[in-house]
């Protein structure tokens, strides 16, 4: 039965196009949405069975790879980590399918659109249910394909095609690392299956890499990688993380995500906010045991996440395209998840992933409703006072914003449960974990905490800026649009309302399971913590560990006592950003120059997104194209051909002008001569030399 | 009684029957042409020519399909995939002096036999647009099939060499006679581009072959036989191995083709008719990789191990260099041809790692490349038949008019990119797994191919398929017809099946690869222990 939770969307993907052809687009829409509805319900059933009920299991279907000991199955692995992803993916996907029925109703390519959406969902589910690195990679690349197809869905637009290719190629840069990571895992462990690999790390088994005569306990093992000796787990973890950086649009490999907004808005909500881009976080959490014993790699994750959280938030401050703001915000929130994972708070990372899926999908679908309602306008500077035109959408966006900026009551708890919107609960958890990590001496804990706080100020500012410029203040919407706004139909509102409920309550409702008192039982070993497995027979080490890193267990169980300023800091950060936004956008002309004057250096720097696109174009894209041309014309053409065949052929041609000119009629003669030549040569040799034997 | 019957059925010369079956078809076509009715002036009427053409097409299709059915029958009835050694072996006295006619297959060759018989009917179908000298064309293809099957089945060096060399000739003719138009100036002589391409193809391959022949003679003098299984057991002196290795390398590297002897391939592909390109890419290139596995590794293990770093270097250069070159191409066929060179780089890299994953990955990559690049050349052919140009810039926005074609082309583009789930991924990934075991640097550089292949393949697809349908010539373009759908659909089924479930193919390779590796390792260990 379990495989159907993965396969139902695939059936939808396969059915959509034929159904669309035979019975019209509506049939395709209803079929795919209904199949996902069933898959979604089933995912929740499995969630309560696996995560809450503790029935983790793996169903192997059949062998995919088998070459010597390189072995991988097609499987459905169900543990809590998978179960969480299952509900996130299927729920958001179902809601996005339903929403798209309304949003895409004017588009001719609807069956294709729904086929792609369902294909994406299938690939994403393959990714999260993998029990080995190969199936994970299959899903990983599969979601990349679906993302490519959906970003380029409006294939007439050049910008959409460019963005699609950019997304695929930049992701491939990440996959470069991911693939090397898998090679490395296999080289060291002789297996790519999670149970065997993670089992070996858990028991600190002695492993012998291929071709080596002496093994070592895995946590101490060093291997030669590119002629240097490295700690094996660190190499693997870093390489896998490069893959995660690509998929989750982390600093340096983030450039594709804002461009990906060329795709239809429901796609942005599903793929580029709630699910696909979180696959990197999932990967790091899945491999948590690696990072627990590879502190340098974990530090890299922390730094990258913190820098991304900060960087993307700064760029978000000055964007005018409503979708790009939300895109940079996604990038930034993913940064939070990563540094949480980097400091060892995997539960908090997954918790934020979970809540983020609700409020970010809500914000995207809400933005879609705004765009839809205002006749395909995306520039928030051309909006204003849309609240009166789209009241329900305004309310939804408001809830999303309250959630993402982290509105709640610091320190207040009812029993175990904190009080606040979903984003508040999970983001506070992350910041506190980072602070605790810093306190415990974990690398870059304070660094992440600080950048996370600054980013929280910016998050509040750009989120409220979006709300104020779009929905409040004097209107800049053209007269004719104002007369006929398209407040969206019920099929689009219903998903918004469901997501809004999640954006408000998901944090409070699931706090105790994800990071609170029930966390150990909930995760049931799916996330690994080195502290819980400190060797009992080494009391000195244990004492040290307990002193140094017990923060996480405590933080996770809410027992840790933070200074009041740490508890209040995120709230103050949020309030600062909100007040600044009110000051700038609710008083007087909202479009007047603010602190950063247009034309200034910082303004230009931020507007141009830190010039990443320009730098990459200059460093990689243009040289690659130039080099390709050079190698072709000068390498192949002038050098190899010039010296080799053309030189010889030229001589032959020049000495036999007549023959060559006659051309095709003589081809047969050549051929016949060749045949005779071969036969004669062989015969001669065999008989002359053969006689000598 | 039944057992005896089965026994005697199994010992029939099946491989010879299969190999020479297409040749019978070629004779049939030739005979029909000779018997053509002539009028009083000795001219053949147009109606008669049309009839001969039809007969030639039908006979060719019949015999290639027949060969396919026979090969499938042989595989399922008589081939035992769990056996490592040669099977279906048949021997006949031939020239004496240790040279006999010997055929046989093992896990390394059997799937290439099946690949050949599978691709050939598709090539005949793809040749519908050929309208000049149809009987000769079909004869060339049928003869070529016999020669290629001979290459993969031969178990005697001289027999192998004859097939190997002779297979050049029909291909040379197909490019030179049925190739595309255009001229090229060289050495003060203006010649048609297809003749240039044919001669370039010929010169390159001939050069390699001459050296191989010399080596074959030396080996025969040394061992007193040209029996391949015997030679594989023969320990050649270490010094001699190096020279022999290089002689064989010269021939196989050109066929593969490896950098820097690859420049004949883009020209040959561009000039060849569609079906010619398909055979070239899908099968002829594989003779190089097959040769490395059949001769270089088992017969010259010490030299193979010693020169492996040299092969790695050439392979990596091939992967990165030709991928970059592919990025700059303006001609669809050239782009795919260069990408073929890059993909073959993975094969040579994998084979010479001497690891199980590397060798099996190399074999699998060759098989998969047969489906995918064959299909890509067919895809180009579909457009060329309609618009008569291969210039990428002449197209754009075809997705509006050709939805089925768009899907098929996208599928094979993704196969070329090495997307998991399509067969292209399996081979590429396994060869890199093997390479990482040998040295992480190799895998590191090879993995750049993963990025670059995405760039050039998607660029091609975007420029041809996406965007606005603006060019006047393209307005009336028709989607794929039933014939094209059949050809591409058949290839798609295999590429997808082997992508999701490569196990059957890998299981066929495994016993023979294990045997090859254990002999290889034993030879190396023996040499290490000797001094």
PDB file of N, CA, C and O in Angstrom, chain A residues 145-176:
ATOM      1  N   UNK A 145      14.346  18.580 -12.904  1.00  0.00           N
ATOM      2  CA  UNK A 145      13.719  18.552 -14.232  1.00  0.00           C
ATOM      3  C   UNK A 145      12.352  19.237 -14.180  1.00  0.00           C
ATOM      4  O   UNK A 145      12.032  20.090 -15.020  1.00  0.00           O
ATOM      5  N   UNK A 146      11.550  18.869 -13.183  1.00  0.00           N
ATOM      6  CA  UNK A 146      10.207  19.453 -13.086  1.00  0.00           C
ATOM      7  C   UNK A 146      10.296  20.953 -12.885  1.00  0.00           C
ATOM      8  O   UNK A 146       9.532  21.724 -13.474  1.00  0.00           O
ATOM      9  N   UNK A 147      11.263  21.358 -12.084  1.00  0.00           N
ATOM     10  CA  UNK A 147      11.447  22.783 -11.843  1.00  0.00           C
ATOM     11  C   UNK A 147      11.825  23.486 -13.151  1.00  0.00           C
ATOM     12  O   UNK A 147      11.276  24.543 -13.483  1.00  0.00           O
ATOM     13  N   UNK A 148      12.720  22.871 -13.912  1.00  0.00           N
ATOM     14  CA  UNK A 148      13.112  23.417 -15.215  1.00  0.00           C
ATOM     15  C   UNK A 148      11.895  23.563 -16.126  1.00  0.00           C
ATOM     16  O   UNK A 148      11.677  24.602 -16.762  1.00  0.00           O
ATOM     17  N   UNK A 149      11.069  22.527 -16.169  1.00  0.00           N
ATOM     18  CA  UNK A 149       9.900  22.558 -17.051  1.00  0.00           C
ATOM     19  C   UNK A 149       8.887  23.603 -16.603  1.00  0.00           C
ATOM     20  O   UNK A 149       8.254  24.257 -17.428  1.00  0.00           O
ATOM     21  N   UNK A 150       8.743  23.772 -15.298  1.00  0.00           N
ATOM     22  CA  UNK A 150       7.726  24.697 -14.808  1.00  0.00           C
ATOM     23  C   UNK A 150       8.188  26.147 -14.833  1.00  0.00           C
ATOM     24  O   UNK A 150       7.392  27.047 -15.078  1.00  0.00           O
ATOM     25  N   UNK A 151       9.479  26.365 -14.592  1.00  0.00           N
ATOM     26  CA  UNK A 151       9.978  27.739 -14.719  1.00  0.00           C
ATOM     27  C   UNK A 151       9.827  28.194 -16.168  1.00  0.00           C
ATOM     28  O   UNK A 151       9.437  29.308 -16.462  1.00  0.00           O
ATOM     29  N   UNK A 152      10.118  27.259 -17.081  1.00  0.00           N
ATOM     30  CA  UNK A 152      10.007  27.588 -18.502  1.00  0.00           C
ATOM     31  C   UNK A 152       8.630  27.277 -19.063  1.00  0.00           C
ATOM     32  O   UNK A 152       8.480  27.116 -20.268  1.00  0.00           O
ATOM     33  N   UNK A 153       7.641  27.213 -18.160  1.00  0.00           N
ATOM     34  CA  UNK A 153       6.314  26.800 -18.628  1.00  0.00           C
ATOM     35  C   UNK A 153       5.784  27.712 -19.736  1.00  0.00           C
ATOM     36  O   UNK A 153       5.218  27.256 -20.713  1.00  0.00           O
ATOM     37  N   UNK A 154       5.995  29.033 -19.554  1.00  0.00           N
ATOM     38  CA  UNK A 154       5.585  29.946 -20.623  1.00  0.00           C
ATOM     39  C   UNK A 154       6.753  30.088 -21.585  1.00  0.00           C
ATOM     40  O   UNK A 154       7.541  31.041 -21.516  1.00  0.00           O
ATOM     41  N   UNK A 155       6.863  29.081 -22.463  1.00  0.00           N
ATOM     42  CA  UNK A 155       8.111  28.948 -23.231  1.00  0.00           C
ATOM     43  C   UNK A 155       8.252  29.970 -24.350  1.00  0.00           C
ATOM     44  O   UNK A 155       9.247  29.989 -25.031  1.00  0.00           O
ATOM     45  N   UNK A 156       7.238  30.801 -24.535  1.00  0.00           N
ATOM     46  CA  UNK A 156       7.417  31.858 -25.536  1.00  0.00           C
ATOM     47  C   UNK A 156       8.342  32.939 -25.007  1.00  0.00           C
ATOM     48  O   UNK A 156       9.001  33.630 -25.775  1.00  0.00           O
ATOM     49  N   UNK A 157       8.325  33.104 -23.681  1.00  0.00           N
ATOM     50  CA  UNK A 157       9.116  34.188 -23.081  1.00  0.00           C
ATOM     51  C   UNK A 157      10.581  33.814 -23.016  1.00  0.00           C
ATOM     52  O   UNK A 157      10.950  32.796 -22.445  1.00  0.00           O
ATOM     53  N   UNK A 158      11.411  34.672 -23.562  1.00  0.00           N
ATOM     54  CA  UNK A 158      12.848  34.410 -23.525  1.00  0.00           C
ATOM     55  C   UNK A 158      13.339  34.373 -22.079  1.00  0.00           C
ATOM     56  O   UNK A 158      14.133  33.506 -21.710  1.00  0.00           O
ATOM     57  N   UNK A 159      12.838  35.315 -21.269  1.00  0.00           N
ATOM     58  CA  UNK A 159      13.316  35.383 -19.889  1.00  0.00           C
ATOM     59  C   UNK A 159      12.980  34.097 -19.139  1.00  0.00           C
ATOM     60  O   UNK A 159      13.778  33.624 -18.321  1.00  0.00           O
ATOM     61  N   UNK A 160      11.820  33.509 -19.445  1.00  0.00           N
ATOM     62  CA  UNK A 160      11.438  32.265 -18.768  1.00  0.00           C
ATOM     63  C   UNK A 160      12.376  31.136 -19.174  1.00  0.00           C
ATOM     64  O   UNK A 160      12.817  30.345 -18.332  1.00  0.00           O
ATOM     65  N   UNK A 161      12.703  31.063 -20.461  1.00  0.00           N
ATOM     66  CA  UNK A 161      13.617  30.014 -20.912  1.00  0.00           C
ATOM     67  C   UNK A 161      15.002  30.172 -20.311  1.00  0.00           C
ATOM     68  O   UNK A 161      15.629  29.200 -19.890  1.00  0.00           O
ATOM     69  N   UNK A 162      15.467  31.422 -20.277  1.00  0.00           N
ATOM     70  CA  UNK A 162      16.779  31.668 -19.679  1.00  0.00           C
ATOM     71  C   UNK A 162      16.798  31.247 -18.222  1.00  0.00           C
ATOM     72  O   UNK A 162      17.733  30.594 -17.756  1.00  0.00           O
ATOM     73  N   UNK A 163      15.732  31.630 -17.521  1.00  0.00           N
ATOM     74  CA  UNK A 163      15.663  31.308 -16.093  1.00  0.00           C
ATOM     75  C   UNK A 163      15.634  29.800 -15.877  1.00  0.00           C
ATOM     76  O   UNK A 163      16.262  29.282 -14.956  1.00  0.00           O
ATOM     77  N   UNK A 164      14.914  29.092 -16.763  1.00  0.00           N
ATOM     78  CA  UNK A 164      14.809  27.641 -16.618  1.00  0.00           C
ATOM     79  C   UNK A 164      16.181  26.993 -16.769  1.00  0.00           C
ATOM     80  O   UNK A 164      16.575  26.140 -15.973  1.00  0.00           O
ATOM     81  N   UNK A 165      16.899  27.426 -17.795  1.00  0.00           N
ATOM     82  CA  UNK A 165      18.214  26.833 -18.021  1.00  0.00           C
ATOM     83  C   UNK A 165      19.164  27.188 -16.885  1.00  0.00           C
ATOM     84  O   UNK A 165      19.931  26.359 -16.397  1.00  0.00           O
ATOM     85  N   UNK A 166      19.074  28.426 -16.432  1.00  0.00           N
ATOM     86  CA  UNK A 166      19.931  28.853 -15.340  1.00  0.00           C
ATOM     87  C   UNK A 166      19.680  27.992 -14.105  1.00  0.00           C
ATOM     88  O   UNK A 166      20.616  27.524 -13.448  1.00  0.00           O
ATOM     89  N   UNK A 167      18.407  27.775 -13.808  1.00  0.00           N
ATOM     90  CA  UNK A 167      18.068  26.960 -12.646  1.00  0.00           C
ATOM     91  C   UNK A 167      18.673  25.570 -12.782  1.00  0.00           C
ATOM     92  O   UNK A 167      19.284  25.049 -11.847  1.00  0.00           O
ATOM     93  N   UNK A 168      18.533  24.983 -13.943  1.00  0.00           N
ATOM     94  CA  UNK A 168      19.031  23.615 -14.125  1.00  0.00           C
ATOM     95  C   UNK A 168      20.551  23.570 -14.019  1.00  0.00           C
ATOM     96  O   UNK A 168      21.114  22.709 -13.345  1.00  0.00           O
ATOM     97  N   UNK A 169      21.210  24.500 -14.673  1.00  0.00           N
ATOM     98  CA  UNK A 169      22.675  24.443 -14.715  1.00  0.00           C
ATOM     99  C   UNK A 169      23.281  24.779 -13.350  1.00  0.00           C
ATOM    100  O   UNK A 169      24.210  24.104 -12.905  1.00  0.00           O
ATOM    101  N   UNK A 170      22.734  25.793 -12.676  1.00  0.00           N
ATOM    102  CA  UNK A 170      23.276  26.126 -11.353  1.00  0.00           C
ATOM    103  C   UNK A 170      23.052  24.951 -10.398  1.00  0.00           C
ATOM    104  O   UNK A 170      23.925  24.608  -9.597  1.00  0.00           O
ATOM    105  N   UNK A 171      21.887  24.315 -10.519  1.00  0.00           N
ATOM    106  CA  UNK A 171      21.647  23.135  -9.689  1.00  0.00           C
ATOM    107  C   UNK A 171      22.634  22.027  -9.997  1.00  0.00           C
ATOM    108  O   UNK A 171      23.042  21.270  -9.125  1.00  0.00           O
ATOM    109  N   UNK A 172      23.005  21.950 -11.267  1.00  0.00           N
ATOM    110  CA  UNK A 172      23.996  20.936 -11.650  1.00  0.00           C
ATOM    111  C   UNK A 172      25.356  21.211 -11.015  1.00  0.00           C
ATOM    112  O   UNK A 172      26.119  20.286 -10.753  1.00  0.00           O
ATOM    113  N   UNK A 173      25.655  22.477 -10.808  1.00  0.00           N
ATOM    114  CA  UNK A 173      26.905  22.794 -10.109  1.00  0.00           C
ATOM    115  C   UNK A 173      26.844  22.193  -8.706  1.00  0.00           C
ATOM    116  O   UNK A 173      27.811  21.595  -8.227  1.00  0.00           O
ATOM    117  N   UNK A 174      25.690  22.342  -8.075  1.00  0.00           N
ATOM    118  CA  UNK A 174      25.527  21.705  -6.774  1.00  0.00           C
ATOM    119  C   UNK A 174      25.607  20.195  -6.872  1.00  0.00           C
ATOM    120  O   UNK A 174      26.258  19.539  -6.066  1.00  0.00           O
ATOM    121  N   UNK A 175      24.984  19.656  -7.907  1.00  0.00           N
ATOM    122  CA  UNK A 175      24.972  18.201  -8.081  1.00  0.00           C
ATOM    123  C   UNK A 175      26.366  17.644  -8.307  1.00  0.00           C
ATOM    124  O   UNK A 175      26.651  16.491  -8.000  1.00  0.00           O
ATOM    125  N   UNK A 176      27.216  18.477  -8.874  1.00  0.00           N
ATOM    126  CA  UNK A 176      28.623  18.120  -9.027  1.00  0.00           C
ATOM    127  C   UNK A 176      29.183  17.708  -7.669  1.00  0.00           C
ATOM    128  O   UNK A 176      29.820  16.659  -7.527  1.00  0.00           O
TER     129      UNK A 176
END
